[in-house]
Amino acid sequence: MLKINKYKVGLLTVALSMALSGCNLDGDNGEQGVEGEQGIPGVVGTDGSDGKSLPRELNVEVVGRFATGIYGKSAAEIVQFHKNSNSAFAINGAANQIEVINLTDLSTTEVGNPVADESLSSSAFTFPLSVSVKNSSGVENTILLGAVNSIAIKDDLLAIAVEGEVKQTSGAILFYSLNALGEGTFIKAVEAGALPDMVTFTPDGKKLLVANEGEPNADYSNDPEGSISVIDVTEMMPADVAVTINLSSDIVFSDDNLSPEDYDTDEKRLAILTKAGVKFAGPIGNTVAKDLEPEYITTASNSEIAYVSLQENNAIGIINLKDLTIEVKALGYKDWGKYQLDFTNKDEVPQFKSIQGLYGMYQPDTIASYSWNGSTFIVSANEGDARDYDGYSEEVRVKDIIDPDELNQTLSTALQSQYDETGGSDYLGRLKVTTALGDKDQDGEYEELFAYGARSFSIWDQNVNLVFDSGDDFGKISSAILGNNFNAAHTENKGDNRSDDKGGEPEAIDVGEIAGRTYAFISQERAGDLFVYDITNPFNTAFVTHYNNRDFSVDYEMDDDLANPCDSNEGMDCTEVNMAGDLGPESIKFISAADSPTNTPLLVIGNEVSGTVTVYQVTEQ
């Protein structure tokens, strides 16, 4: 039998009770201690710098300019920068060479006369008229070369894209090693596709990407396929043979509702892409690969994904550089019922209206990319372009749709009413639109109208969803500053001249960082406007400034369709064109402060009609 010691249990109970109560056995609090002496005061900190409101103001100044003296013949097109020689490289299509413009002694203050300055000079970088290339079996072939189209520079490696003597045949990429003077030593040539129109290195320098546009000849009897060439680069040495991403069997779709069997023929791919909104326009026998014409490539910072503009198709392709496939994404349409545009050149004044049922195809030319919060965003210059050849043309003025001697078709009641209200044939009737869209049920009545380009720049996310569009900013900003000279042609000083076509035609775009903010720089081909936007946060963009380096008071006229655009026998007059400023900006290259020879951010712009290369300094006010 178990015996319990009641005395011990009692003591234990008391102890536990005291422990739990916690204060029954505490002593009294002591008296307050004497207050200690005051410590030594800390050092007063320096005042912080004043914050800056957004958007920050930028100064744009011309600090140098190079003039070829050749007008209307694409004497200054694509521009790049070689840091080790402090040189701008510019394609001179008229001479079929590259101008190497040394910027070592570039001014850090604005030149005295920006529109006529010729303070910079160049040396010619030439290349052969034929090259030897290897095929996949290692057999060498000779390619006869035609015009140079594009250049790219990565460190000291230069790549030059040159089309074939017949541009519907294979072209070539010529690689050179550059020295500290910007001089090149030939490395090798690599065969590319038909009409290699643009080249770019991936950020890591391990690949060169080539957009082979594959344009048809005039009568459409020879229409090569568009494609992407990928050339591996190892320690500055290019591979002998490119890998081709074709625009047929290498097209993929990320939609989980589609299986590979759903797009294993050209007919299936064409049907899916058309339904998704990709624009196709061509003669009978057209195929997806023939119709898609790669225009311009930009690469994500991870060097794994690239994006290519498919301008005529109103689409952007997403290129997977790991498995070498491409997915084509339609861009949709801009609703001009929500914005305003000037659609006629007849009144010769800026006048903006909304038209319900009128849409703009974005159709970007140049694209660039940047990162925000770890994601890639694409910026596009929405120029627009039509297929307009002897053998096939989709281009028509609205008035010709209803002209019995032209298309002899009709507009919907709503469109016809607006057509009449604007003033008819001299107003909305002047606007150029496509015949490939608008009459969806093919009954001879246009329910909608689709114009070329969006007269804007846009930002797209990594899946090619629209994040931002500048709307009708460009037309309204330009007209507010230039007055009746807005939408001017670049072959003469005639204002409002391009309103019935594609407006100012945003042609080129680049992005760059200045003092921690990211900016987009967009140039318009026709009147020569330069627009700057703060795009640091793509969901909160802001217009910053505008610049135009042109004198609209100078009287000149040229025709770039002539063999000699300044031929006086044809009534042309280029006597004073050298005083007119920059005409036809074609490309922009941003140079960061870290890479700049002046330690300040620079823009280099190639102007194909005036044959000039202009260098701008861009700084915070």
PDB file of C-alpha atoms in Angstrom, residues 84-273:
ATOM      1  CA  ASN A  84      37.598  51.410 -78.330  1.00  0.00           C
ATOM      2  CA  SER A  85      38.119  53.831 -81.205  1.00  0.00           C
ATOM      3  CA  ASN A  86      35.503  56.375 -80.055  1.00  0.00           C
ATOM      4  CA  SER A  87      33.999  56.149 -83.524  1.00  0.00           C
ATOM      5  CA  ALA A  88      30.518  56.242 -84.962  1.00  0.00           C
ATOM      6  CA  PHE A  89      30.032  53.862 -87.886  1.00  0.00           C
ATOM      7  CA  ALA A  90      27.432  54.824 -90.504  1.00  0.00           C
ATOM      8  CA  ILE A  91      26.308  53.027 -93.650  1.00  0.00           C
ATOM      9  CA  ASN A  92      26.722  55.096 -96.804  1.00  0.00           C
ATOM     10  CA  GLY A  93      24.411  53.326 -99.231  1.00  0.00           C
ATOM     11  CA  ALA A  94      25.211  55.714-102.079  1.00  0.00           C
ATOM     12  CA  ALA A  95      28.908  54.781-102.017  1.00  0.00           C
ATOM     13  CA  ASN A  96      28.256  51.257-100.676  1.00  0.00           C
ATOM     14  CA  GLN A  97      30.748  51.746 -97.876  1.00  0.00           C
ATOM     15  CA  ILE A  98      30.830  52.537 -94.165  1.00  0.00           C
ATOM     16  CA  GLU A  99      31.806  55.952 -92.863  1.00  0.00           C
ATOM     17  CA  VAL A 100      33.965  55.806 -89.723  1.00  0.00           C
ATOM     18  CA  ILE A 101      33.499  59.091 -87.848  1.00  0.00           C
ATOM     19  CA  ASN A 102      35.924  59.711 -84.991  1.00  0.00           C
ATOM     20  CA  LEU A 103      34.307  61.350 -81.944  1.00  0.00           C
ATOM     21  CA  THR A 104      37.394  61.612 -79.725  1.00  0.00           C
ATOM     22  CA  ASP A 105      37.509  65.416 -79.906  1.00  0.00           C
ATOM     23  CA  LEU A 106      33.749  65.876 -79.942  1.00  0.00           C
ATOM     24  CA  SER A 107      32.541  69.208 -78.561  1.00  0.00           C
ATOM     25  CA  THR A 108      30.779  69.317 -75.209  1.00  0.00           C
ATOM     26  CA  THR A 109      28.880  72.484 -76.091  1.00  0.00           C
ATOM     27  CA  GLU A 110      26.309  73.080 -78.800  1.00  0.00           C
ATOM     28  CA  VAL A 111      27.703  73.907 -82.243  1.00  0.00           C
ATOM     29  CA  GLY A 112      27.122  77.381 -83.634  1.00  0.00           C
ATOM     30  CA  ASN A 113      24.784  76.382 -86.487  1.00  0.00           C
ATOM     31  CA  PRO A 114      23.243  72.950 -85.837  1.00  0.00           C
ATOM     32  CA  VAL A 115      21.420  72.633 -89.181  1.00  0.00           C
ATOM     33  CA  ALA A 116      24.502  73.352 -91.305  1.00  0.00           C
ATOM     34  CA  ASP A 117      27.364  72.188 -89.079  1.00  0.00           C
ATOM     35  CA  GLU A 118      30.002  69.976 -90.736  1.00  0.00           C
ATOM     36  CA  SER A 119      32.514  69.774 -87.902  1.00  0.00           C
ATOM     37  CA  LEU A 120      33.036  66.005 -88.098  1.00  0.00           C
ATOM     38  CA  SER A 121      34.920  64.032 -90.745  1.00  0.00           C
ATOM     39  CA  SER A 122      35.176  60.382 -91.678  1.00  0.00           C
ATOM     40  CA  SER A 123      37.363  57.703 -93.182  1.00  0.00           C
ATOM     41  CA  ALA A 124      35.933  55.065 -95.519  1.00  0.00           C
ATOM     42  CA  PHE A 125      35.573  51.425 -94.485  1.00  0.00           C
ATOM     43  CA  THR A 126      35.156  49.345 -97.645  1.00  0.00           C
ATOM     44  CA  PHE A 127      34.422  45.680 -98.291  1.00  0.00           C
ATOM     45  CA  PRO A 128      34.756  43.346-101.295  1.00  0.00           C
ATOM     46  CA  LEU A 129      32.122  42.834-104.009  1.00  0.00           C
ATOM     47  CA  SER A 130      32.271  39.055-103.621  1.00  0.00           C
ATOM     48  CA  VAL A 131      33.074  36.685-100.765  1.00  0.00           C
ATOM     49  CA  SER A 132      33.687  32.998-100.254  1.00  0.00           C
ATOM     50  CA  VAL A 133      31.381  31.205 -97.810  1.00  0.00           C
ATOM     51  CA  LYS A 134      31.086  27.605 -96.647  1.00  0.00           C
ATOM     52  CA  ASN A 135      27.987  25.450 -96.738  1.00  0.00           C
ATOM     53  CA  SER A 136      27.034  22.865 -94.122  1.00  0.00           C
ATOM     54  CA  SER A 137      29.272  20.294 -95.855  1.00  0.00           C
ATOM     55  CA  GLY A 138      32.294  22.580 -95.685  1.00  0.00           C
ATOM     56  CA  VAL A 139      32.269  23.249 -99.414  1.00  0.00           C
ATOM     57  CA  GLU A 140      33.167  26.818-100.382  1.00  0.00           C
ATOM     58  CA  ASN A 141      30.934  28.899-102.643  1.00  0.00           C
ATOM     59  CA  THR A 142      31.270  32.444-103.948  1.00  0.00           C
ATOM     60  CA  ILE A 143      28.527  35.011-103.344  1.00  0.00           C
ATOM     61  CA  LEU A 144      28.365  38.142-105.483  1.00  0.00           C
ATOM     62  CA  LEU A 145      27.397  41.054-103.248  1.00  0.00           C
ATOM     63  CA  GLY A 146      25.063  43.995-103.702  1.00  0.00           C
ATOM     64  CA  ALA A 147      24.120  46.752-101.250  1.00  0.00           C
ATOM     65  CA  VAL A 148      25.127  46.976 -97.595  1.00  0.00           C
ATOM     66  CA  ASN A 149      22.063  47.070 -95.311  1.00  0.00           C
ATOM     67  CA  SER A 150      23.084  46.873 -91.669  1.00  0.00           C
ATOM     68  CA  ILE A 151      25.977  46.760 -89.219  1.00  0.00           C
ATOM     69  CA  ALA A 152      26.429  45.605 -85.628  1.00  0.00           C
ATOM     70  CA  ILE A 153      29.375  45.988 -83.255  1.00  0.00           C
ATOM     71  CA  LYS A 154      30.142  43.960 -80.131  1.00  0.00           C
ATOM     72  CA  ASP A 155      33.368  44.970 -78.403  1.00  0.00           C
ATOM     73  CA  ASP A 156      35.877  44.806 -81.306  1.00  0.00           C
ATOM     74  CA  LEU A 157      33.831  42.540 -83.575  1.00  0.00           C
ATOM     75  CA  LEU A 158      32.059  44.162 -86.538  1.00  0.00           C
ATOM     76  CA  ALA A 159      29.348  42.404 -88.544  1.00  0.00           C
ATOM     77  CA  ILE A 160      28.197  43.804 -91.897  1.00  0.00           C
ATOM     78  CA  ALA A 161      25.014  42.560 -93.593  1.00  0.00           C
ATOM     79  CA  VAL A 162      25.210  42.711 -97.386  1.00  0.00           C
ATOM     80  CA  GLU A 163      22.512  41.524 -99.769  1.00  0.00           C
ATOM     81  CA  GLY A 164      23.256  39.412-102.812  1.00  0.00           C
ATOM     82  CA  GLU A 165      23.862  41.020-106.177  1.00  0.00           C
ATOM     83  CA  VAL A 166      20.310  39.878-106.907  1.00  0.00           C
ATOM     84  CA  LYS A 167      18.579  40.624-103.628  1.00  0.00           C
ATOM     85  CA  GLN A 168      16.208  37.664-103.866  1.00  0.00           C
ATOM     86  CA  THR A 169      19.242  35.364-103.546  1.00  0.00           C
ATOM     87  CA  SER A 170      21.375  34.654-100.484  1.00  0.00           C
ATOM     88  CA  GLY A 171      23.302  37.475 -98.897  1.00  0.00           C
ATOM     89  CA  ALA A 172      26.283  37.355 -96.558  1.00  0.00           C
ATOM     90  CA  ILE A 173      27.495  38.590 -93.186  1.00  0.00           C
ATOM     91  CA  LEU A 174      31.058  39.897 -93.255  1.00  0.00           C
ATOM     92  CA  PHE A 175      32.978  39.808 -89.955  1.00  0.00           C
ATOM     93  CA  TYR A 176      35.899  42.088 -89.108  1.00  0.00           C
ATOM     94  CA  SER A 177      38.121  42.611 -86.076  1.00  0.00           C
ATOM     95  CA  LEU A 178      38.424  46.318 -85.251  1.00  0.00           C
ATOM     96  CA  ASN A 179      41.494  48.029 -83.831  1.00  0.00           C
ATOM     97  CA  ALA A 180      41.849  51.191 -81.740  1.00  0.00           C
ATOM     98  CA  LEU A 181      41.597  53.341 -84.879  1.00  0.00           C
ATOM     99  CA  GLY A 182      38.385  51.723 -86.056  1.00  0.00           C
ATOM    100  CA  GLU A 183      40.214  49.900 -88.852  1.00  0.00           C
ATOM    101  CA  GLY A 184      39.135  46.369 -89.654  1.00  0.00           C
ATOM    102  CA  THR A 185      40.837  43.079 -90.336  1.00  0.00           C
ATOM    103  CA  PHE A 186      38.664  40.635 -92.276  1.00  0.00           C
ATOM    104  CA  ILE A 187      37.851  37.405 -90.427  1.00  0.00           C
ATOM    105  CA  LYS A 188      35.345  35.548 -92.608  1.00  0.00           C
ATOM    106  CA  ALA A 189      32.011  35.723 -94.379  1.00  0.00           C
ATOM    107  CA  VAL A 190      28.967  33.621 -93.489  1.00  0.00           C
ATOM    108  CA  GLU A 191      26.048  32.963 -95.822  1.00  0.00           C
ATOM    109  CA  ALA A 192      22.686  34.407 -94.767  1.00  0.00           C
ATOM    110  CA  GLY A 193      19.175  34.354 -96.226  1.00  0.00           C
ATOM    111  CA  ALA A 194      17.612  36.539 -98.888  1.00  0.00           C
ATOM    112  CA  LEU A 195      18.022  40.252 -98.188  1.00  0.00           C
ATOM    113  CA  PRO A 196      19.735  40.281 -94.777  1.00  0.00           C
ATOM    114  CA  ASP A 197      18.295  43.610 -93.688  1.00  0.00           C
ATOM    115  CA  MET A 198      19.329  43.877 -90.042  1.00  0.00           C
ATOM    116  CA  VAL A 199      21.952  42.336 -87.757  1.00  0.00           C
ATOM    117  CA  THR A 200      22.439  42.446 -83.999  1.00  0.00           C
ATOM    118  CA  PHE A 201      24.555  40.667 -81.403  1.00  0.00           C
ATOM    119  CA  THR A 202      22.984  39.122 -78.338  1.00  0.00           C
ATOM    120  CA  PRO A 203      24.004  40.974 -75.139  1.00  0.00           C
ATOM    121  CA  ASP A 204      26.388  38.171 -74.152  1.00  0.00           C
ATOM    122  CA  GLY A 205      28.057  38.349 -77.571  1.00  0.00           C
ATOM    123  CA  LYS A 206      27.642  34.630 -78.206  1.00  0.00           C
ATOM    124  CA  LYS A 207      25.289  34.918 -81.167  1.00  0.00           C
ATOM    125  CA  LEU A 208      24.668  37.198 -84.113  1.00  0.00           C
ATOM    126  CA  LEU A 209      21.053  37.363 -85.257  1.00  0.00           C
ATOM    127  CA  VAL A 210      20.096  38.277 -88.822  1.00  0.00           C
ATOM    128  CA  ALA A 211      16.672  39.385 -90.070  1.00  0.00           C
ATOM    129  CA  ASN A 212      16.426  38.114 -93.656  1.00  0.00           C
ATOM    130  CA  GLU A 213      13.560  40.150 -95.082  1.00  0.00           C
ATOM    131  CA  GLY A 214      13.076  38.184 -98.298  1.00  0.00           C
ATOM    132  CA  GLU A 215      11.355  40.921-100.337  1.00  0.00           C
ATOM    133  CA  PRO A 216       9.866  39.970-103.733  1.00  0.00           C
ATOM    134  CA  ASN A 217      10.953  41.484-107.014  1.00  0.00           C
ATOM    135  CA  ALA A 218       8.758  44.076-108.688  1.00  0.00           C
ATOM    136  CA  ASP A 219       6.491  41.721-110.624  1.00  0.00           C
ATOM    137  CA  TYR A 220       6.311  39.204-107.753  1.00  0.00           C
ATOM    138  CA  SER A 221       7.713  36.456-109.958  1.00  0.00           C
ATOM    139  CA  ASN A 222      10.411  35.796-107.370  1.00  0.00           C
ATOM    140  CA  ASP A 223       9.351  36.030-103.727  1.00  0.00           C
ATOM    141  CA  PRO A 224      11.884  34.326-101.430  1.00  0.00           C
ATOM    142  CA  GLU A 225      11.001  33.220 -97.922  1.00  0.00           C
ATOM    143  CA  GLY A 226      11.795  35.405 -94.953  1.00  0.00           C
ATOM    144  CA  SER A 227      13.932  33.824 -92.236  1.00  0.00           C
ATOM    145  CA  ILE A 228      16.187  34.394 -89.233  1.00  0.00           C
ATOM    146  CA  SER A 229      19.870  33.408 -89.382  1.00  0.00           C
ATOM    147  CA  VAL A 230      21.656  32.598 -86.120  1.00  0.00           C
ATOM    148  CA  ILE A 231      25.468  32.625 -86.170  1.00  0.00           C
ATOM    149  CA  ASP A 232      27.296  31.314 -83.109  1.00  0.00           C
ATOM    150  CA  VAL A 233      30.297  33.350 -81.915  1.00  0.00           C
ATOM    151  CA  THR A 234      33.001  31.824 -79.700  1.00  0.00           C
ATOM    152  CA  GLU A 235      35.705  34.110 -78.320  1.00  0.00           C
ATOM    153  CA  MET A 236      35.197  36.620 -81.139  1.00  0.00           C
ATOM    154  CA  MET A 237      35.252  33.902 -83.806  1.00  0.00           C
ATOM    155  CA  PRO A 238      32.032  33.344 -85.779  1.00  0.00           C
ATOM    156  CA  ALA A 239      30.943  29.896 -86.877  1.00  0.00           C
ATOM    157  CA  ASP A 240      31.390  29.037 -90.563  1.00  0.00           C
ATOM    158  CA  VAL A 241      27.711  28.312 -91.113  1.00  0.00           C
ATOM    159  CA  ALA A 242      24.544  29.950 -89.814  1.00  0.00           C
ATOM    160  CA  VAL A 243      21.586  28.063 -88.426  1.00  0.00           C
ATOM    161  CA  THR A 244      18.313  29.103 -90.041  1.00  0.00           C
ATOM    162  CA  ILE A 245      15.034  29.630 -88.221  1.00  0.00           C
ATOM    163  CA  ASN A 246      12.522  29.188 -91.001  1.00  0.00           C
ATOM    164  CA  LEU A 247       9.076  30.736 -90.956  1.00  0.00           C
ATOM    165  CA  SER A 248       7.264  27.512 -91.713  1.00  0.00           C
ATOM    166  CA  SER A 249       8.047  24.412 -89.650  1.00  0.00           C
ATOM    167  CA  ASP A 250       9.923  26.420 -86.972  1.00  0.00           C
ATOM    168  CA  ILE A 251       6.770  28.384 -86.095  1.00  0.00           C
ATOM    169  CA  VAL A 252       5.230  27.281 -82.790  1.00  0.00           C
ATOM    170  CA  PHE A 253       2.154  28.259 -80.789  1.00  0.00           C
ATOM    171  CA  SER A 254       2.076  28.499 -76.994  1.00  0.00           C
ATOM    172  CA  ASP A 255      -1.706  28.053 -76.813  1.00  0.00           C
ATOM    173  CA  ASP A 256      -2.305  24.836 -74.862  1.00  0.00           C
ATOM    174  CA  ASN A 257      -5.466  24.292 -76.866  1.00  0.00           C
ATOM    175  CA  LEU A 258      -3.310  23.651 -79.932  1.00  0.00           C
ATOM    176  CA  SER A 259      -1.238  20.536 -80.521  1.00  0.00           C
ATOM    177  CA  PRO A 260       1.603  20.271 -83.087  1.00  0.00           C
ATOM    178  CA  GLU A 261      -0.729  18.400 -85.397  1.00  0.00           C
ATOM    179  CA  ASP A 262      -2.954  21.486 -85.540  1.00  0.00           C
ATOM    180  CA  TYR A 263      -0.245  23.511 -87.299  1.00  0.00           C
ATOM    181  CA  ASP A 264       1.851  20.965 -89.190  1.00  0.00           C
ATOM    182  CA  THR A 265       1.027  22.357 -92.656  1.00  0.00           C
ATOM    183  CA  ASP A 266       1.296  25.791 -94.173  1.00  0.00           C
ATOM    184  CA  GLU A 267      -2.459  25.923 -94.732  1.00  0.00           C
ATOM    185  CA  LYS A 268      -3.113  25.261 -91.040  1.00  0.00           C
ATOM    186  CA  ARG A 269      -0.543  27.825 -89.898  1.00  0.00           C
ATOM    187  CA  LEU A 270      -1.949  30.428 -92.267  1.00  0.00           C
ATOM    188  CA  ALA A 271      -5.487  29.841 -90.993  1.00  0.00           C
ATOM    189  CA  ILE A 272      -4.485  30.059 -87.308  1.00  0.00           C
ATOM    190  CA  LEU A 273      -2.372  33.178 -87.759  1.00  0.00           C
TER     191      LEU A 273
END
